Amino acid sequence: MALETERKTEAIFISTPAQKQKDRILLLLRLVAFLATASATIVMALNKQTNTLVVATVGNNPIKASLTAKFQHTPAFVFFVVANVMASFHNLLILLLEIVGHKIDYKGLRLAIIAILDMLIVVLAAAGDGAALFMAELGKNGNSHARWNKICDKFQTFCDHGSGALIASFIGLILLLIINIISIAKLFNPKSYNTI
Amino acid sequence: MTKARRIFTLLLRLLALGATLAATIIMVTSHDSAEVLNLTFEAKYSNESTFKYFVIAEAVASGYSLIVLFISSKSLLRHLVMILDVVITTLLSSSVSAAMAIAHVGKKGNSHTGWLPICGQVHKFCNQVTGALIAGFIAAIIYLVLLLYTLHTVYI
């Protein structure tokens, strides 16, 4: 029959009090993830340290040379900042969507779209974190085989701020991964079906 | 799932297995030594912790790909497979990105920190690492496509 071929199945989710509680917990997790990634971005973007050392003395005047350590010097940290900016932006957007735009939907695909976007952002943030972590490890320990000296003994504040940003970013990544897994698990069994 | 979709998923998983296996093997067999000013300069993947992490991550991913090939798409484990796919994609992408960051330092050096590039002395090592990175990158992309395809065919 023509009516049956035109029937479209749409999944809606009943909001029971238990479901509302779970949604609120998810929202809280996402808020903490947003704060973590945003703070990681800000701390790393403002990461800068200048060391002045006396290079030579001419007569009575010491000649000073200043060395700066900035996050832009390494492409790994630049990628870290960019990835965390995108992750925090995504978190903020989905937070606003959940709080303000509860009714916004696209052919019943709202949950699937959020899950897919979450997956992409998790992969991106993981890449940024991995690169920055190993670059920081290289800066901290150096590499004797390649004759690369460590830089953390001269630029202690730079390294400390970088480590703080890395820890915050990893917390954000783990929370985002948990949120993503919960969203995918929600997709497995929708609570009811509505046929139009 | 229709037969065509199942075959396509199987094909993607086989490709992913091949790519991760290739990345592991190429990185493990990368080895070169050079003589600079009477000092032997030996370059192995195990000298650098990032490359060790890369090898471990790719080995775990290839083992996972092999095991999952034998789980049919109708079994009860398919939800767990979907979640583990996300975790493995994350792992692969982070390992490739980290290895690429360190390989970039090895190839171009870093003038601000005084790190000299080493690719001029150990060409063979550099080429093999580049090959392993390309294979790892392809593996990460294949896993991402697999993830999106699985979501599209099963749940949407």
Short mmCIF file of C-alpha atoms in Angstrom, two decimals:
data_model
loop_
_atom_site.label_atom_id
_atom_site.label_comp_id
_atom_site.label_asym_id
_atom_site.label_seq_id
_atom_site.Cartn_x
_atom_site.Cartn_y
_atom_site.Cartn_z
CA MET A 1 0.00 0.00 0.00
CA ALA A 2 1.16 3.51 -0.72
CA LEU A 3 0.67 4.54 2.90
CA GLU A 4 3.05 1.87 4.15
CA THR A 5 5.76 2.78 1.68
CA GLU A 6 5.56 6.36 2.83
CA ARG A 7 5.69 5.49 6.49
CA LYS A 8 8.77 6.80 8.13
CA THR A 9 10.09 5.48 11.40
CA GLU A 10 11.37 8.01 13.77
CA ALA A 11 12.87 7.35 17.14
CA ILE A 12 11.90 9.57 20.00
CA PHE A 13 13.22 9.28 23.46
CA ILE A 14 10.87 9.28 26.40
CA SER A 15 12.14 11.57 29.11
CA THR A 16 11.53 9.81 32.37
CA PRO A 17 12.98 11.26 35.58
CA ALA A 18 15.79 8.67 35.43
CA GLN A 19 16.58 9.70 31.86
CA LYS A 20 16.53 13.38 32.86
CA GLN A 21 18.98 12.62 35.68
CA LYS A 22 21.32 10.87 33.23
CA ASP A 23 21.04 13.78 30.81
CA ARG A 24 21.96 16.20 33.55
CA ILE A 25 25.02 14.14 34.49
CA LEU A 26 26.06 14.10 30.83
CA LEU A 27 25.64 17.87 30.69
CA LEU A 28 27.80 18.26 33.80
CA LEU A 29 30.52 16.06 32.30
CA ARG A 30 30.47 18.10 29.13
CA LEU A 31 30.74 21.33 31.11
CA VAL A 32 33.81 20.03 32.95
CA ALA A 33 35.33 18.87 29.63
CA PHE A 34 34.71 22.32 28.15
CA LEU A 35 36.41 24.01 31.12
CA ALA A 36 39.35 21.60 30.92
CA THR A 37 40.01 22.10 27.20
CA ALA A 38 39.47 25.87 27.42
CA SER A 39 41.93 26.21 30.30
CA ALA A 40 44.46 24.01 28.45
CA THR A 41 44.21 26.31 25.41
CA ILE A 42 44.61 29.48 27.41
CA VAL A 43 47.52 28.24 29.52
CA MET A 44 49.43 26.95 26.51
CA ALA A 45 48.67 29.97 24.35
CA LEU A 46 50.07 32.30 27.00
CA ASN A 47 53.07 30.08 27.60
CA LYS A 48 56.20 32.17 27.21
CA GLN A 49 59.42 32.53 29.10
CA THR A 50 62.40 34.79 28.54
CA ASN A 51 65.84 34.12 29.93
CA THR A 52 68.53 36.73 29.78
CA LEU A 53 72.09 35.63 30.20
CA VAL A 54 75.31 37.50 30.13
CA VAL A 55 77.26 36.55 27.04
CA ALA A 56 80.33 38.71 27.33
CA THR A 57 81.66 41.64 29.24
CA VAL A 58 83.08 44.62 27.40
CA GLY A 59 84.84 46.88 29.82
CA ASN A 60 82.35 47.47 32.60
CA ASN A 61 79.20 46.75 30.56
CA PRO A 62 77.90 43.18 30.43
CA ILE A 63 76.36 42.21 27.12
CA LYS A 64 73.13 40.38 27.66
CA ALA A 65 71.42 38.04 25.24
CA SER A 66 67.87 37.00 25.80
CA LEU A 67 66.47 33.66 24.76
CA THR A 68 62.73 33.19 24.57
CA ALA A 69 60.76 30.01 24.71
CA LYS A 70 57.36 30.38 23.10
CA PHE A 71 54.79 27.78 22.22
CA GLN A 72 54.92 28.84 18.55
CA HIS A 73 58.46 27.55 18.25
CA THR A 74 57.26 23.97 17.98
CA PRO A 75 54.61 22.87 15.47
CA ALA A 76 53.48 20.21 17.96
CA PHE A 77 52.40 22.85 20.49
CA VAL A 78 50.76 24.94 17.79
CA PHE A 79 48.72 21.89 16.76
CA PHE A 80 47.94 21.29 20.45
CA VAL A 81 46.53 24.80 20.83
CA VAL A 82 44.52 24.54 17.61
CA ALA A 83 43.09 21.12 18.51
CA ASN A 84 42.10 22.29 21.97
CA VAL A 85 40.49 25.46 20.59
CA MET A 86 38.38 23.31 18.30
CA ALA A 87 37.53 20.87 21.10
CA SER A 88 36.45 23.63 23.50
CA PHE A 89 34.44 25.33 20.77
CA HIS A 90 32.68 22.06 20.00
CA ASN A 91 31.98 21.45 23.69
CA LEU A 92 30.54 24.94 24.09
CA LEU A 93 28.35 24.55 21.02
CA ILE A 94 26.93 21.20 22.13
CA LEU A 95 26.42 22.55 25.67
CA LEU A 96 24.39 25.46 24.31
CA LEU A 97 22.49 23.07 22.06
CA GLU A 98 21.57 20.87 25.01
CA ILE A 99 20.64 23.69 27.34
CA VAL A 100 18.88 26.14 25.05
CA GLY A 101 17.93 24.29 21.87
CA HIS A 102 16.34 21.17 23.28
CA LYS A 103 13.81 20.89 20.50
CA ILE A 104 16.15 21.39 17.56
CA ASP A 105 16.15 18.23 15.51
CA TYR A 106 16.88 17.13 11.96
CA LYS A 107 14.82 14.17 10.80
CA GLY A 108 15.38 12.48 14.15
CA LEU A 109 19.14 12.43 13.66
CA ARG A 110 20.05 14.79 16.49
CA LEU A 111 21.69 12.16 18.70
CA ALA A 112 23.52 10.57 15.78
CA ILE A 113 24.91 13.91 14.61
CA ILE A 114 26.13 14.74 18.12
CA ALA A 115 27.74 11.29 18.39
CA ILE A 116 29.53 11.65 15.02
CA LEU A 117 30.80 15.14 15.84
CA ASP A 118 32.00 13.91 19.22
CA MET A 119 33.91 11.08 17.56
CA LEU A 120 35.68 13.43 15.16
CA ILE A 121 36.63 15.84 17.93
CA VAL A 122 37.89 13.02 20.16
CA VAL A 123 40.21 11.83 17.38
CA LEU A 124 41.47 15.38 16.76
CA ALA A 125 42.04 16.17 20.43
CA ALA A 126 43.83 12.85 20.93
CA ALA A 127 46.18 13.68 18.07
CA GLY A 128 46.96 17.11 19.53
CA ASP A 129 47.52 15.68 23.00
CA GLY A 130 49.77 12.89 21.79
CA ALA A 131 52.00 15.20 19.78
CA ALA A 132 52.35 17.74 22.60
CA LEU A 133 52.98 15.05 25.22
CA PHE A 134 55.88 13.48 23.38
CA MET A 135 57.34 16.84 22.38
CA ALA A 136 57.23 17.87 26.05
CA GLU A 137 58.91 14.58 26.99
CA LEU A 138 61.63 15.30 24.45
CA GLY A 139 62.14 18.77 25.89
CA LYS A 140 62.27 17.38 29.41
CA ASN A 141 64.62 14.45 28.87
CA GLY A 142 66.38 15.29 25.63
CA ASN A 143 67.64 12.50 23.42
CA SER A 144 71.24 11.46 23.89
CA HIS A 145 71.30 9.34 20.74
CA ALA A 146 70.41 12.26 18.50
CA ARG A 147 72.46 14.76 20.53
CA TRP A 148 69.38 16.80 21.45
CA ASN A 149 69.77 18.60 24.77
CA LYS A 150 66.95 19.00 27.21
CA ILE A 151 65.59 22.51 27.63
CA CYS A 152 63.53 22.17 30.80
CA ASP A 153 66.40 22.94 33.12
CA LYS A 154 66.80 26.39 31.58
CA PHE A 155 63.14 27.17 31.06
CA GLN A 156 61.49 25.78 34.16
CA THR A 157 58.34 27.94 34.11
CA PHE A 158 57.73 27.20 30.44
CA CYS A 159 57.89 23.48 31.13
CA ASP A 160 55.67 23.73 34.22
CA HIS A 161 52.96 25.66 32.42
CA GLY A 162 53.17 23.26 29.49
CA SER A 163 52.73 20.27 31.80
CA GLY A 164 49.72 21.90 33.43
CA ALA A 165 48.11 22.54 30.06
CA LEU A 166 48.80 18.93 29.03
CA ILE A 167 47.19 17.52 32.18
CA ALA A 168 44.08 19.68 31.71
CA SER A 169 43.85 18.64 28.09
CA PHE A 170 44.11 14.95 28.97
CA ILE A 171 41.33 15.32 31.53
CA GLY A 172 39.21 16.96 28.83
CA LEU A 173 40.05 14.17 26.38
CA ILE A 174 39.11 11.36 28.78
CA LEU A 175 35.84 13.07 29.71
CA LEU A 176 35.03 13.62 26.04
CA LEU A 177 35.73 9.95 25.32
CA ILE A 178 33.38 8.89 28.14
CA ILE A 179 30.68 11.26 26.89
CA ASN A 180 31.08 9.88 23.37
CA ILE A 181 30.78 6.27 24.55
CA ILE A 182 27.65 7.12 26.53
CA SER A 183 26.14 8.88 23.49
CA ILE A 184 26.86 5.87 21.28
CA ALA A 185 25.37 3.55 23.90
CA LYS A 186 22.26 5.74 23.87
CA LEU A 187 21.99 5.15 20.12
CA PHE A 188 21.92 1.39 20.59
CA ASN A 189 18.49 1.21 22.13
CA PRO A 190 16.13 4.14 21.69
CA LYS A 191 13.29 4.03 24.15
CA SER A 192 10.35 4.08 21.80
CA TYR A 193 9.47 4.42 18.18
CA ASN A 194 7.00 6.76 16.62
CA THR A 195 5.64 6.11 13.17
CA ILE A 196 4.32 9.01 11.13
CA MET B 1 22.88 -5.62 7.06
CA THR B 2 22.76 -6.50 3.40
CA LYS B 3 25.46 -8.63 1.88
CA ALA B 4 27.11 -5.75 0.01
CA ARG B 5 27.48 -3.73 3.20
CA ARG B 6 28.92 -6.67 5.07
CA ILE B 7 31.46 -7.31 2.34
CA PHE B 8 32.44 -3.66 2.30
CA THR B 9 32.92 -3.62 6.07
CA LEU B 10 35.00 -6.79 5.88
CA LEU B 11 37.10 -5.23 3.14
CA LEU B 12 37.69 -2.09 5.21
CA ARG B 13 38.74 -4.17 8.20
CA LEU B 14 41.15 -6.20 6.08
CA LEU B 15 42.68 -3.00 4.71
CA ALA B 16 43.03 -1.64 8.24
CA LEU B 17 44.74 -4.86 9.34
CA GLY B 18 47.14 -4.60 6.42
CA ALA B 19 47.95 -0.96 7.07
CA THR B 20 48.58 -1.36 10.81
CA LEU B 21 50.66 -4.49 10.26
CA ALA B 22 52.72 -2.71 7.61
CA ALA B 23 53.29 0.28 9.88
CA THR B 24 54.48 -1.93 12.74
CA ILE B 25 56.82 -4.02 10.62
CA ILE B 26 58.35 -1.11 8.73
CA MET B 27 59.02 0.81 11.93
CA VAL B 28 60.51 -2.18 13.73
CA THR B 29 62.90 -2.97 10.92
CA SER B 30 64.16 0.61 10.60
CA HIS B 31 67.82 0.68 11.40
CA ASP B 32 70.77 2.65 10.16
CA SER B 33 74.18 3.70 11.30
CA ALA B 34 76.51 6.41 10.13
CA GLU B 35 80.01 7.55 10.94
CA VAL B 36 80.45 11.20 11.77
CA LEU B 37 83.87 12.38 12.84
CA ASN B 38 84.96 8.90 13.96
CA LEU B 39 81.85 8.46 16.10
CA THR B 40 79.39 5.76 15.07
CA PHE B 41 75.95 7.18 15.04
CA GLU B 42 73.37 4.45 15.38
CA ALA B 43 69.71 5.13 14.70
CA LYS B 44 67.09 2.60 15.77
CA TYR B 45 63.42 2.99 16.47
CA SER B 46 63.95 2.03 20.11
CA ASN B 47 66.17 5.03 20.77
CA GLU B 48 63.12 7.23 20.83
CA SER B 49 60.20 6.66 23.17
CA THR B 50 57.72 8.10 20.68
CA PHE B 51 58.54 5.48 18.08
CA LYS B 52 58.25 2.74 20.69
CA TYR B 53 54.75 4.04 21.52
CA PHE B 54 53.97 4.08 17.80
CA VAL B 55 55.01 0.44 17.40
CA ILE B 56 53.03 -0.65 20.47
CA ALA B 57 49.90 1.25 19.39
CA GLU B 58 50.00 -0.12 15.84
CA ALA B 59 50.64 -3.65 17.10
CA VAL B 60 47.65 -3.44 19.45
CA ALA B 61 45.50 -2.09 16.61
CA SER B 62 46.54 -4.85 14.23
CA GLY B 63 45.87 -7.53 16.86
CA TYR B 64 42.45 -5.99 17.47
CA SER B 65 41.72 -5.89 13.73
CA LEU B 66 42.60 -9.55 13.41
CA ILE B 67 40.32 -10.58 16.27
CA VAL B 68 37.39 -8.46 15.13
CA LEU B 69 37.51 -9.94 11.62
CA PHE B 70 36.04 -13.11 13.10
CA ILE B 71 33.11 -11.45 14.87
CA SER B 72 30.11 -11.45 12.58
CA SER B 73 27.92 -8.40 12.39
CA LYS B 74 24.93 -10.06 14.04
CA SER B 75 26.55 -11.26 17.23
CA LEU B 76 25.89 -9.74 20.63
CA LEU B 77 29.39 -8.29 20.75
CA ARG B 78 28.75 -5.78 17.97
CA HIS B 79 28.05 -2.96 20.43
CA LEU B 80 31.32 -3.61 22.22
CA VAL B 81 33.10 -3.71 18.86
CA MET B 82 31.69 -0.28 18.01
CA ILE B 83 32.92 1.23 21.27
CA LEU B 84 36.33 -0.41 20.99
CA ASP B 85 36.56 0.93 17.44
CA VAL B 86 36.32 4.46 18.81
CA VAL B 87 39.04 3.76 21.39
CA ILE B 88 41.36 2.19 18.82
CA THR B 89 40.86 5.06 16.37
CA THR B 90 41.80 7.50 19.14
CA LEU B 91 44.90 5.47 19.98
CA LEU B 92 46.00 5.24 16.34
CA SER B 93 45.52 8.93 15.67
CA SER B 94 47.46 9.96 18.77
CA SER B 95 50.36 7.61 17.98
CA VAL B 96 50.64 8.81 14.37
CA SER B 97 50.48 12.44 15.43
CA ALA B 98 53.15 12.02 18.12
CA ALA B 99 55.50 10.14 15.79
CA MET B 100 55.01 12.76 13.11
CA ALA B 101 55.88 15.55 15.56
CA ILE B 102 59.17 13.91 16.55
CA ALA B 103 59.98 12.90 12.96
CA HIS B 104 59.50 16.55 11.96
CA VAL B 105 62.13 17.54 14.52
CA GLY B 106 64.42 14.84 13.16
CA LYS B 107 64.01 16.04 9.60
CA LYS B 108 64.01 19.80 9.97
CA GLY B 109 65.54 20.31 13.39
CA ASN B 110 64.48 23.10 15.71
CA SER B 111 66.57 26.25 15.55
CA HIS B 112 65.11 27.74 18.72
CA THR B 113 66.15 24.86 20.93
CA GLY B 114 69.37 24.07 19.11
CA TRP B 115 68.29 20.62 17.94
CA LEU B 116 70.03 19.63 14.72
CA PRO B 117 68.27 17.48 12.13
CA ILE B 118 69.58 13.95 11.90
CA CYS B 119 68.09 12.90 8.58
CA GLY B 120 71.16 14.07 6.72
CA GLN B 121 73.29 11.40 8.40
CA VAL B 122 70.89 8.46 8.51
CA HIS B 123 68.87 8.53 5.26
CA LYS B 124 67.70 4.93 5.34
CA PHE B 125 66.29 5.27 8.85
CA CYS B 126 64.48 8.47 7.92
CA ASN B 127 62.96 6.94 4.79
CA GLN B 128 61.72 3.89 6.64
CA VAL B 129 60.23 6.01 9.41
CA THR B 130 58.47 8.11 6.77
CA GLY B 131 57.08 4.94 5.19
CA ALA B 132 55.85 3.66 8.55
CA LEU B 133 54.20 7.01 9.27
CA ILE B 134 52.41 6.99 5.93
CA ALA B 135 51.10 3.48 6.63
CA GLY B 136 49.99 4.56 10.12
CA PHE B 137 48.23 7.61 8.72
CA ILE B 138 46.38 5.49 6.17
CA ALA B 139 45.40 3.08 8.96
CA ALA B 140 43.97 5.92 11.06
CA ILE B 141 41.95 7.23 8.11
CA ILE B 142 40.63 3.76 7.27
CA TYR B 143 39.53 3.28 10.87
CA LEU B 144 37.73 6.63 10.84
CA VAL B 145 35.93 5.73 7.61
CA LEU B 146 35.03 2.34 9.08
CA LEU B 147 33.62 3.97 12.19
CA LEU B 148 31.46 6.41 10.24
CA TYR B 149 30.32 3.70 7.84
CA THR B 150 29.32 1.35 10.67
CA LEU B 151 27.35 4.11 12.34
CA HIS B 152 25.67 5.00 9.08
CA THR B 153 24.63 1.50 8.07
CA VAL B 154 23.57 0.14 11.42
CA TYR B 155 22.02 3.01 13.27
CA ILE B 156 20.83 5.65 10.83
#
